[in-house]
PDB file of C-alpha atoms in Angstrom:
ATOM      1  CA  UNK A   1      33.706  21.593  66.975  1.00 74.00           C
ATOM      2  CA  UNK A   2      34.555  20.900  70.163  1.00 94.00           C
ATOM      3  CA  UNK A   3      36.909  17.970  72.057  1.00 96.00           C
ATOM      4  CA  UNK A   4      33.882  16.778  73.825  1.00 98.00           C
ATOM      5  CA  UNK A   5      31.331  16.579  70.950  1.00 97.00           C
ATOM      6  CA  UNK A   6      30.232  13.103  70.719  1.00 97.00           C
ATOM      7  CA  UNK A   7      31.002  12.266  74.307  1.00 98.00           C
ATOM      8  CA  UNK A   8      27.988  11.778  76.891  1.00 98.00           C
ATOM      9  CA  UNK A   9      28.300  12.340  80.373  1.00 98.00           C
ATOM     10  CA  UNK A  10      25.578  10.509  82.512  1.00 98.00           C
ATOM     11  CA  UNK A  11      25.176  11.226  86.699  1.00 98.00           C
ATOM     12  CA  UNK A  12      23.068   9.884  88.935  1.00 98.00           C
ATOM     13  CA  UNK A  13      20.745  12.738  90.920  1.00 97.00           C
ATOM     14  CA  UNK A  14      20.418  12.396  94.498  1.00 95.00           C
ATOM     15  CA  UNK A  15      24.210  12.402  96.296  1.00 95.00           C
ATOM     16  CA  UNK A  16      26.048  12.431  93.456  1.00 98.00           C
ATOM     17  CA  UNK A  17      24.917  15.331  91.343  1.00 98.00           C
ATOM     18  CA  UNK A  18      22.988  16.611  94.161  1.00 97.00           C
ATOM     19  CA  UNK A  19      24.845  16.693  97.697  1.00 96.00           C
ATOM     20  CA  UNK A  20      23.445  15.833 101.226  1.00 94.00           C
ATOM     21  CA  UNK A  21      22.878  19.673 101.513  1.00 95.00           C
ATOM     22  CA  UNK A  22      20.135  19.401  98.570  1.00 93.00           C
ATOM     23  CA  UNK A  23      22.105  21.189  96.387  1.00 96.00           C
ATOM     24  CA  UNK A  24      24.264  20.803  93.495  1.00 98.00           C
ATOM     25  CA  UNK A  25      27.982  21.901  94.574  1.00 98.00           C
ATOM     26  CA  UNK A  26      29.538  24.870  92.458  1.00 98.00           C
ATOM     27  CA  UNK A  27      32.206  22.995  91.288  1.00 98.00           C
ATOM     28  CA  UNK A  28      30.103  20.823  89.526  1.00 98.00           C
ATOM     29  CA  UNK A  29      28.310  23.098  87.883  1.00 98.00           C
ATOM     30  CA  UNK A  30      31.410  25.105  86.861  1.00 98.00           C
ATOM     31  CA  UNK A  31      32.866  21.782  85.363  1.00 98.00           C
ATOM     32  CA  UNK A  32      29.476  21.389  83.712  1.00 98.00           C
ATOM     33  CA  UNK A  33      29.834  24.495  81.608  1.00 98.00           C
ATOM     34  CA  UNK A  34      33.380  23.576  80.756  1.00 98.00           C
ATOM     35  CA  UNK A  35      32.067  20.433  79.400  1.00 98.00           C
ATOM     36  CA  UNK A  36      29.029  21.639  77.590  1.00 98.00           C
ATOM     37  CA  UNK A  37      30.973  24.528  76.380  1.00 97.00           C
ATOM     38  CA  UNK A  38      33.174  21.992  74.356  1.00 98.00           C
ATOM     39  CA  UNK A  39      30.528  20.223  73.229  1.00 97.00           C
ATOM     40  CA  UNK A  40      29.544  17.470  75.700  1.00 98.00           C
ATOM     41  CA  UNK A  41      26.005  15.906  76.488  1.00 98.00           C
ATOM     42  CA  UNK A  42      25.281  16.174  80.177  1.00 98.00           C
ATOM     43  CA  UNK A  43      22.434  13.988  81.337  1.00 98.00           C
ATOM     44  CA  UNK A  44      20.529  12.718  84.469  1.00 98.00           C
ATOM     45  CA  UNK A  45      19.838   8.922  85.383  1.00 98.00           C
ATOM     46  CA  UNK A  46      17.652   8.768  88.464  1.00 95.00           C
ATOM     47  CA  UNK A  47      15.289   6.918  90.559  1.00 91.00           C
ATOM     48  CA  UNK A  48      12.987   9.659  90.377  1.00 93.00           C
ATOM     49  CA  UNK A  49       9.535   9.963  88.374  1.00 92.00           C
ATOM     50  CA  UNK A  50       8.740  13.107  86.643  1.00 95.00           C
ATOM     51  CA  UNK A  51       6.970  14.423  89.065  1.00 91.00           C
ATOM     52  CA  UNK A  52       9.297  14.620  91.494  1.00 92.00           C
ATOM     53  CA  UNK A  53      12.585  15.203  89.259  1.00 95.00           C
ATOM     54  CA  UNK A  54      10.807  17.661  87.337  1.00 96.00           C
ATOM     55  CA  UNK A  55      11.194  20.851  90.099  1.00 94.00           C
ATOM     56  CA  UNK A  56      15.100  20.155  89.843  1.00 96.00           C
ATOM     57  CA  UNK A  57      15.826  20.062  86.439  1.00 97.00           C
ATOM     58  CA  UNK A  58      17.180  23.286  86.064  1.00 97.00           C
ATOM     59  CA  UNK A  59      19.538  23.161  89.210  1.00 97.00           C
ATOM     60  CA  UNK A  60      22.005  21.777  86.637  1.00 98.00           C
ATOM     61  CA  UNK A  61      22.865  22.300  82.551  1.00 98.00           C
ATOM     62  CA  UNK A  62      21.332  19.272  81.513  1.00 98.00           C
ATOM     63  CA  UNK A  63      21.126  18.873  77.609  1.00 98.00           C
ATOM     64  CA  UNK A  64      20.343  15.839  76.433  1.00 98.00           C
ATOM     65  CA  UNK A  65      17.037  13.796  77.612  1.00 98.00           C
ATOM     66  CA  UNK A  66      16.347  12.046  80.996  1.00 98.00           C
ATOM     67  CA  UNK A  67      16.519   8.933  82.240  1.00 98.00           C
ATOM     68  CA  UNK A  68      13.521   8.519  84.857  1.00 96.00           C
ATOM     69  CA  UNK A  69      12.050   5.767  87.022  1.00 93.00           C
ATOM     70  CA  UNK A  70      15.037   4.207  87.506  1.00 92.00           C
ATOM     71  CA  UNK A  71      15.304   3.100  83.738  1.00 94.00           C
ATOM     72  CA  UNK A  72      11.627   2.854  83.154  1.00 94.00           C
ATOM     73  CA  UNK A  73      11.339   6.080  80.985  1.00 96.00           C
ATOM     74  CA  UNK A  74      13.370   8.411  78.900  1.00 98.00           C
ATOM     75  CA  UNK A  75      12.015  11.956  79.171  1.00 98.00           C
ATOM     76  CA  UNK A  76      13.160  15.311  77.022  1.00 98.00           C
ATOM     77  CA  UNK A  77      12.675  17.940  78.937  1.00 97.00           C
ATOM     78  CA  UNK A  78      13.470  20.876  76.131  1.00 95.00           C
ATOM     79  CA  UNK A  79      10.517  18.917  74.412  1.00 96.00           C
ATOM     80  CA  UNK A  80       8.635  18.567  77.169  1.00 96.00           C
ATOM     81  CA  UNK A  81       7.795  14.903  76.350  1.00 97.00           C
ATOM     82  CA  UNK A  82       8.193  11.312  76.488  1.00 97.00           C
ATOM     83  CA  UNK A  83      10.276   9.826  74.492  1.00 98.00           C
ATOM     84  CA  UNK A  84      10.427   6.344  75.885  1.00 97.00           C
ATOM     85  CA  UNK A  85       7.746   5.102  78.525  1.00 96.00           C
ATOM     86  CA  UNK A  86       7.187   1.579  79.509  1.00 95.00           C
ATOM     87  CA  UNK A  87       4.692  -0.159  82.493  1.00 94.00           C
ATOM     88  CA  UNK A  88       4.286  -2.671  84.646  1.00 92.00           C
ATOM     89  CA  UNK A  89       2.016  -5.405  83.299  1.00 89.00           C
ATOM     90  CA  UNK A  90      -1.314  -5.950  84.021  1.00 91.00           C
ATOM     91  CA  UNK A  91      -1.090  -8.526  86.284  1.00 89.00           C
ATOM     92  CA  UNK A  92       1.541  -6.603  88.885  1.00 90.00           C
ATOM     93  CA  UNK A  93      -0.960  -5.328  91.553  1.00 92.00           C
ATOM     94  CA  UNK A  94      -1.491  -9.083  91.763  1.00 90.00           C
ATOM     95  CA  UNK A  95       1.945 -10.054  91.913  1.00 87.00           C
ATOM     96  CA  UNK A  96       2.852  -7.244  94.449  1.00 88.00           C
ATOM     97  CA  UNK A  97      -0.069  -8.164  96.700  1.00 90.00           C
ATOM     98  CA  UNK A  98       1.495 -11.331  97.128  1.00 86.00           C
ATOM     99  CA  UNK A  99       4.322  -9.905  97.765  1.00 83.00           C
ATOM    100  CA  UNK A 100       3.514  -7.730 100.773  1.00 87.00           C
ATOM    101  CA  UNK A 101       1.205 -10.786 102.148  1.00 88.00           C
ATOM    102  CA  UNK A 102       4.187 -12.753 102.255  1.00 83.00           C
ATOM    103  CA  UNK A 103       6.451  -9.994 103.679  1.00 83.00           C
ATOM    104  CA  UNK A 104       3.911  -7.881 106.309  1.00 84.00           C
ATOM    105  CA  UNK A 105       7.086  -5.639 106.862  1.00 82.00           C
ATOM    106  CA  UNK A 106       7.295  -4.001 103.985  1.00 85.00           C
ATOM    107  CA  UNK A 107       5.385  -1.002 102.310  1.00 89.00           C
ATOM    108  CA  UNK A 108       4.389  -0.077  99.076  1.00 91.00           C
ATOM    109  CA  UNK A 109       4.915   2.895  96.912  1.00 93.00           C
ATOM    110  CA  UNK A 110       3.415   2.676  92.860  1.00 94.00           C
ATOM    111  CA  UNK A 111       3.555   5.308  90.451  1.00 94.00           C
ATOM    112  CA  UNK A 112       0.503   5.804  87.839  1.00 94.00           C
ATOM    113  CA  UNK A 113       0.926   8.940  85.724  1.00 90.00           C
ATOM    114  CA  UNK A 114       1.902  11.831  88.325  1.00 90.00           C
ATOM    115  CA  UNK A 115       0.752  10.532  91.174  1.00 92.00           C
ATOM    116  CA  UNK A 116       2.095   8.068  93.697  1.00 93.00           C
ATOM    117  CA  UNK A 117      -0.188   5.749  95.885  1.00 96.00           C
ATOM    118  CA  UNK A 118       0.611   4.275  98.873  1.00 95.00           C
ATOM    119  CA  UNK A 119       0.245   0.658 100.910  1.00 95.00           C
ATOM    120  CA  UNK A 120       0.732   0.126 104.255  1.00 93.00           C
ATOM    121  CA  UNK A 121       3.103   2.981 104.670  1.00 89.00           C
ATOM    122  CA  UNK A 122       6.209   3.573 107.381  1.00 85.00           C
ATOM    123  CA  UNK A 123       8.728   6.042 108.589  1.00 84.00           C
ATOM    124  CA  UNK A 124      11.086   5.109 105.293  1.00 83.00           C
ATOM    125  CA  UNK A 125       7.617   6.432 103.313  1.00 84.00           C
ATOM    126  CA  UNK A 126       7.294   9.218 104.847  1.00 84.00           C
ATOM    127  CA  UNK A 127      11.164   9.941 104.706  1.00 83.00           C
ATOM    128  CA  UNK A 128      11.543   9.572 101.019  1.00 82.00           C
ATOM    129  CA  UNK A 129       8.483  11.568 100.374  1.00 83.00           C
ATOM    130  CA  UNK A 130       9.959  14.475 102.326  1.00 84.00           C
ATOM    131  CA  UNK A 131      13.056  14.022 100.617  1.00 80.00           C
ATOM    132  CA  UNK A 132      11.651  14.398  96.557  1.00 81.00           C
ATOM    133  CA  UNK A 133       8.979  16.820  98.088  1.00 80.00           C
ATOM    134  CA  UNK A 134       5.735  15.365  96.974  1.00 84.00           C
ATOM    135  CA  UNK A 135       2.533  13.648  98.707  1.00 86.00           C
ATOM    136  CA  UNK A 136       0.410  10.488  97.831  1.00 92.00           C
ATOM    137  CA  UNK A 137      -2.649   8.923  98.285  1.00 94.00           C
ATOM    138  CA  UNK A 138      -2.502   5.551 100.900  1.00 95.00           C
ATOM    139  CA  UNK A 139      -5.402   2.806  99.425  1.00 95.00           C
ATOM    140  CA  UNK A 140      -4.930  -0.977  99.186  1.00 95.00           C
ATOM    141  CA  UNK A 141      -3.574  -2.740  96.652  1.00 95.00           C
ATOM    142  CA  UNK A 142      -6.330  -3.690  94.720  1.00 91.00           C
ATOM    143  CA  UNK A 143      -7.803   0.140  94.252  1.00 95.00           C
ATOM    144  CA  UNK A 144      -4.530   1.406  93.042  1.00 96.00           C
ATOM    145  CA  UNK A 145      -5.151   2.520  89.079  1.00 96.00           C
ATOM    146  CA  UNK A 146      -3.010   1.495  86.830  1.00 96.00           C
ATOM    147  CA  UNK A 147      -1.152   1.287  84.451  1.00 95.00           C
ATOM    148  CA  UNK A 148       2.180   1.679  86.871  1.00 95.00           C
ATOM    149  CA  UNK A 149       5.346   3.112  85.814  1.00 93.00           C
ATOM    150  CA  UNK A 150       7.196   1.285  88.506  1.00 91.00           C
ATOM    151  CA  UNK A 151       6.726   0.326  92.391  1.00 91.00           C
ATOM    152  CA  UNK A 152       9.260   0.685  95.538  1.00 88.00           C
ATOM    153  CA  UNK A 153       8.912  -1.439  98.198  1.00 86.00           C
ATOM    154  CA  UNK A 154      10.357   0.051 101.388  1.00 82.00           C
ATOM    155  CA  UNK A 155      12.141  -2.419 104.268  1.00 77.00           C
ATOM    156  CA  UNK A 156      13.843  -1.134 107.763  1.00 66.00           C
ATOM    157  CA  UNK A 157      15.423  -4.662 108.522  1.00 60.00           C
ATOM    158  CA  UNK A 158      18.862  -4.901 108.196  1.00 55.00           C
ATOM    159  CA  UNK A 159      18.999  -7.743 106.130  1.00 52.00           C
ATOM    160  CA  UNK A 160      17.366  -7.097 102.925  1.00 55.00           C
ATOM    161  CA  UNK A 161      18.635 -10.657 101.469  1.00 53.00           C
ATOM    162  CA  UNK A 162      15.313 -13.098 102.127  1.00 55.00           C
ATOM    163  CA  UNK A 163      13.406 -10.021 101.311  1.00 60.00           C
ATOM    164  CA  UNK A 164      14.864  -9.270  98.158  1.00 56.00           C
ATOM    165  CA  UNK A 165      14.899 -13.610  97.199  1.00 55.00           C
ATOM    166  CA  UNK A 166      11.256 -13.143  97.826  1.00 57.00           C
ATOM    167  CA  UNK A 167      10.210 -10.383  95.662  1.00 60.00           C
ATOM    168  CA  UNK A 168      12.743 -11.905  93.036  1.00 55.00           C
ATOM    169  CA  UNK A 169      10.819 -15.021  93.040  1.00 54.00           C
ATOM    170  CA  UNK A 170       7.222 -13.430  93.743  1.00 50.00           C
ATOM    171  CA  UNK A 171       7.242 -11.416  90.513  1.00 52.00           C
ATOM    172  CA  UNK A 172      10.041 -12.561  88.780  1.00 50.00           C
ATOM    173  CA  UNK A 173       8.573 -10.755  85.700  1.00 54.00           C
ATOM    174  CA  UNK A 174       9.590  -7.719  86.919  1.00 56.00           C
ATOM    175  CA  UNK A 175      13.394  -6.032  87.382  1.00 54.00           C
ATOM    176  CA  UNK A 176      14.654  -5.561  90.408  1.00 56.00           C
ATOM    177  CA  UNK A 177      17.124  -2.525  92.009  1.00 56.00           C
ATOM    178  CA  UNK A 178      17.765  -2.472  94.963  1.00 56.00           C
ATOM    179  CA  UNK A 179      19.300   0.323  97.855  1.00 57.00           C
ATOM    180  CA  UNK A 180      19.646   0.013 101.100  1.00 58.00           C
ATOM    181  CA  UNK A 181      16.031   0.283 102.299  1.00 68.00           C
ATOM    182  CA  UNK A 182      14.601   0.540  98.736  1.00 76.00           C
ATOM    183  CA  UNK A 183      13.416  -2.442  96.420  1.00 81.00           C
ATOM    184  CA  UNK A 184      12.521  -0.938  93.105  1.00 83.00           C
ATOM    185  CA  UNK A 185      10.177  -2.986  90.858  1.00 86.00           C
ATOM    186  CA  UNK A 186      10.225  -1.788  87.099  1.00 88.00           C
ATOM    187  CA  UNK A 187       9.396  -3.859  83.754  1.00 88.00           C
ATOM    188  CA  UNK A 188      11.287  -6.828  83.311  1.00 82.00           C
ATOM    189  CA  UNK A 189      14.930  -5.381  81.331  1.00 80.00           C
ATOM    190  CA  UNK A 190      14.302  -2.118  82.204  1.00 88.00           C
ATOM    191  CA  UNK A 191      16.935  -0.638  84.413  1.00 92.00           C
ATOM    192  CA  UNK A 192      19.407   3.001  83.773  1.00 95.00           C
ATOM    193  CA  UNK A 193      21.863   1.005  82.171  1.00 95.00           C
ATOM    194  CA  UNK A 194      19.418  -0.823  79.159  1.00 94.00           C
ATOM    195  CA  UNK A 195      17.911   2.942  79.192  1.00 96.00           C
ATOM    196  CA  UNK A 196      21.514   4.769  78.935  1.00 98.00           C
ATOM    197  CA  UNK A 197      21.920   2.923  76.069  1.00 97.00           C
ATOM    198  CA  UNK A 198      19.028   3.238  74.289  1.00 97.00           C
ATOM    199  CA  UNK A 199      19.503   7.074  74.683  1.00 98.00           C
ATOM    200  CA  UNK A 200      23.245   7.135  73.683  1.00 98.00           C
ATOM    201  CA  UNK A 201      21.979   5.307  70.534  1.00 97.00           C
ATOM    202  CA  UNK A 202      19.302   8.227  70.335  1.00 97.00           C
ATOM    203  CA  UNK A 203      21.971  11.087  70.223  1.00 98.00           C
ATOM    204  CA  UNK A 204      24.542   8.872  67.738  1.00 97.00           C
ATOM    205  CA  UNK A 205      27.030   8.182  70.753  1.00 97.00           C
ATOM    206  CA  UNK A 206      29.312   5.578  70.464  1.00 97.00           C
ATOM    207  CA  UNK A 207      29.583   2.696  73.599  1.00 96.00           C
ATOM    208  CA  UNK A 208      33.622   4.392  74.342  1.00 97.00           C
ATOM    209  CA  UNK A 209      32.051   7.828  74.932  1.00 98.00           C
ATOM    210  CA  UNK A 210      29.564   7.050  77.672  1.00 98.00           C
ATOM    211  CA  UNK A 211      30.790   8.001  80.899  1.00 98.00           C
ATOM    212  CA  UNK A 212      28.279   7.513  83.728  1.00 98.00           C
ATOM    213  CA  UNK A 213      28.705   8.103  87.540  1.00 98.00           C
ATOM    214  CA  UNK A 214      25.919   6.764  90.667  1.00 97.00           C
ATOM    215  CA  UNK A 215      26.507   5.588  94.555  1.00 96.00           C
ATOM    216  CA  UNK A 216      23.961   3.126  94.345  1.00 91.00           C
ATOM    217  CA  UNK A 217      23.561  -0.616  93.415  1.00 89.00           C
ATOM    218  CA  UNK A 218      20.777   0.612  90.870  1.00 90.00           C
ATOM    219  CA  UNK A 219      23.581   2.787  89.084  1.00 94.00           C
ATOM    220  CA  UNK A 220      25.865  -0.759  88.604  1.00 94.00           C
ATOM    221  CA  UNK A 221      23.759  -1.668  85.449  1.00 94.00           C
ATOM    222  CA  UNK A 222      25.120   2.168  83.878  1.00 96.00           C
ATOM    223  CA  UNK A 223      28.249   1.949  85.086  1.00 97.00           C
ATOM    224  CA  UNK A 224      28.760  -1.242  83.426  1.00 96.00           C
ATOM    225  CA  UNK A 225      28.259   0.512  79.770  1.00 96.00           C
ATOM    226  CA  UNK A 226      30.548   3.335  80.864  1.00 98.00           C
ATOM    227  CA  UNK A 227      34.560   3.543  79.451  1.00 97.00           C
ATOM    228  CA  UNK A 228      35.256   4.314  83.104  1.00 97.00           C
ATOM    229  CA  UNK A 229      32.802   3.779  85.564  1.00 98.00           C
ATOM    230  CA  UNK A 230      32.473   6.722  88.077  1.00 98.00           C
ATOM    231  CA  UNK A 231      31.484   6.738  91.855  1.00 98.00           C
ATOM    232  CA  UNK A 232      31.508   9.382  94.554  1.00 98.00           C
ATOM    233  CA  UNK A 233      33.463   8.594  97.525  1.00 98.00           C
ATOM    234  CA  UNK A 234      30.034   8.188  99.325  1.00 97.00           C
ATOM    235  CA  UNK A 235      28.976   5.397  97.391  1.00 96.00           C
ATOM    236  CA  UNK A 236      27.423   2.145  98.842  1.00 92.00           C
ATOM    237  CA  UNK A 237      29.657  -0.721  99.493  1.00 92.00           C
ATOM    238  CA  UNK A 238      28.685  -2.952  96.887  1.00 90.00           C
ATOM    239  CA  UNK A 239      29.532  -0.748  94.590  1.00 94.00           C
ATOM    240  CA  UNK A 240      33.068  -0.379  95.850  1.00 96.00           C
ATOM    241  CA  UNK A 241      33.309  -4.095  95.635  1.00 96.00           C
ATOM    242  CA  UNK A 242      31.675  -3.702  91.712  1.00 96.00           C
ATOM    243  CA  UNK A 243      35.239  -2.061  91.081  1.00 96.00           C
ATOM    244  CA  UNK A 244      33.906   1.415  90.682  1.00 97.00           C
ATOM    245  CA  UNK A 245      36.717   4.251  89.962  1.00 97.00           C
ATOM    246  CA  UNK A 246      36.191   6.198  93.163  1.00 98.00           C
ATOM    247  CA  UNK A 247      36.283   9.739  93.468  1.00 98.00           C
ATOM    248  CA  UNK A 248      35.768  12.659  95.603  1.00 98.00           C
ATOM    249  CA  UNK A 249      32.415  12.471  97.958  1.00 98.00           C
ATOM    250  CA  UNK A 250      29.759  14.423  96.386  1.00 98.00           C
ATOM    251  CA  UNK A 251      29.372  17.225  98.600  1.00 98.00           C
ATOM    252  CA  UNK A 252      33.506  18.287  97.043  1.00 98.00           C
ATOM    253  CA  UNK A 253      31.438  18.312  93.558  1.00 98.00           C
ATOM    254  CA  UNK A 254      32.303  14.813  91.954  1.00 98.00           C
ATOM    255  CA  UNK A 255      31.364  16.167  88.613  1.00 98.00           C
ATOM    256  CA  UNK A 256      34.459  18.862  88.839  1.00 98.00           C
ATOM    257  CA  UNK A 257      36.727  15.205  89.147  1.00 98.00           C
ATOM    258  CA  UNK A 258      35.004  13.256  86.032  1.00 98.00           C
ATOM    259  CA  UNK A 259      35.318  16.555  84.057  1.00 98.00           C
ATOM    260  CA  UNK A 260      39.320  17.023  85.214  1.00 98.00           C
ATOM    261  CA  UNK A 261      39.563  13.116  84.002  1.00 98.00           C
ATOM    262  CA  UNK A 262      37.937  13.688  80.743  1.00 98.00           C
ATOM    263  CA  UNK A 263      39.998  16.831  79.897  1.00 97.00           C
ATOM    264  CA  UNK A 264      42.887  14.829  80.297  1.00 97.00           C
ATOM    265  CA  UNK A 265      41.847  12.088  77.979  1.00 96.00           C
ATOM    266  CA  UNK A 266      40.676  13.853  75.020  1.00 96.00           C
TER     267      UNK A 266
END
């Protein structure tokens, strides 16, 4: 028995667990294998499919299952399964379509199975695929198969607030996260924090030991379940303003912080 057994530790991947260096800093993983050593479940939200998390997995001790898509799947890894996948409904190349009619500035990324299509792509398209390390297939709309996992609509205008109105009330079916340059479309309810949960109630953890960490507006809904909810000093502004505990930036290994907190309180 260990202090941490029962307690789940959730991160978001890309700059938090993983730095702007593409790597995960040694502190963290140090603090990792204090944690696990104790006990702990250490765990991955991200915005990331399987496809394009799967290739990092192993940069850090995960044990406990995934959270993918930005909440739209749970995924064991150890298992190598599913545990939890939901879609898009039927109707969303429709919905999107009229979408990106209304909005000509925007492209489209949608995720069937393991591969990613592409409409009207830009330079934020081509960035973000360079970043997870993958390639995709550019077709309209219409010839995209489906089912889909989720969709990303990508902007470069600075203000993202009539764009994100639009796509709220163009497929208002659908959840919407949003970053920066990022509007991520998944099934309506479906977000990391409504997954978290789900998966703490899968591994008999209790709502006080979640702990979760992310620097992004699509962590908020995870943060809000967590008994202290984490951000790296890098984190967007809204989530300052959310009333995030902020620590260290993650390229100092924000991990090697939540880990000195939790020591202290159990």
């Amino acid at each position: 028995m260990g202090k941490f057994d029962g307690v789940l530790l959730v991160s978001d991947f890309d700059d938090t667990l993983y730095d702007s260096h593409c790597q995960v800093p040694r502190r963290n993983l140090e603090a990792l294998d204090r944690f696990l050593a104790q006990g702990g479940r250490f765990t991955v939200a991200t915005g990331r499919a399987h496809r394009t998390f799967a290739p990092y997995v192993h940069l850090a001790p995960v044990n406990a299952p995934v959270v993918l898509s930005n909440g739209s799947a749970i995924y064991d890894f150890q298992k190598d399964e599913f545990l939890v996948q939901t879609y898009l409904s039927p109707s969303a190349p429709q919905d999107l379509d009229g979408v990106m009619e209304a909005f000509p500035q925007l492209g489209m990324e949608a995720y069937h199975g393991e591969d990613i299509y592409v409409f009207r792509p830009n330079w934020i398209t081509d960035l973000h695929m360079k970043k997870v390390g993958t390639d995709y297939t550019v077709c309209p709309i219409r010839e995209m198969p489906t089912p889909w996992t989720k969709a990303i609509l990508q902007t470069a205008q600075e203000n993202n607030s009539p764009v994100i109105l639009g796509v709220s009330e163009g497929a208002g079916k659908y959840m919407t996260g949003y970053k920066t340059v990022y509007l991520e479309i998944t099934d309506h309810g479906c977000n990391k924090g409504g997954m978290v949960a789900r998966l703490a109630q899968m591994l008999g953890i209790a709502r006080e030991n979640i702990y979760c960490v992310g620097d992004n507006q699509n962590d908020i809904p995870m943060m809000a379940l967590s008994a202290v909810p984490f951000a790296p000093a890098n984190c967007a502004q809204e989530v300052k303003d959310w009333g995030a505990h902020i620590l260290c930036h993650c390229d100092d290994g924000v991990i090697g912080d939540i880990v000195e907190i939790l020591e202290q309180r159990y």
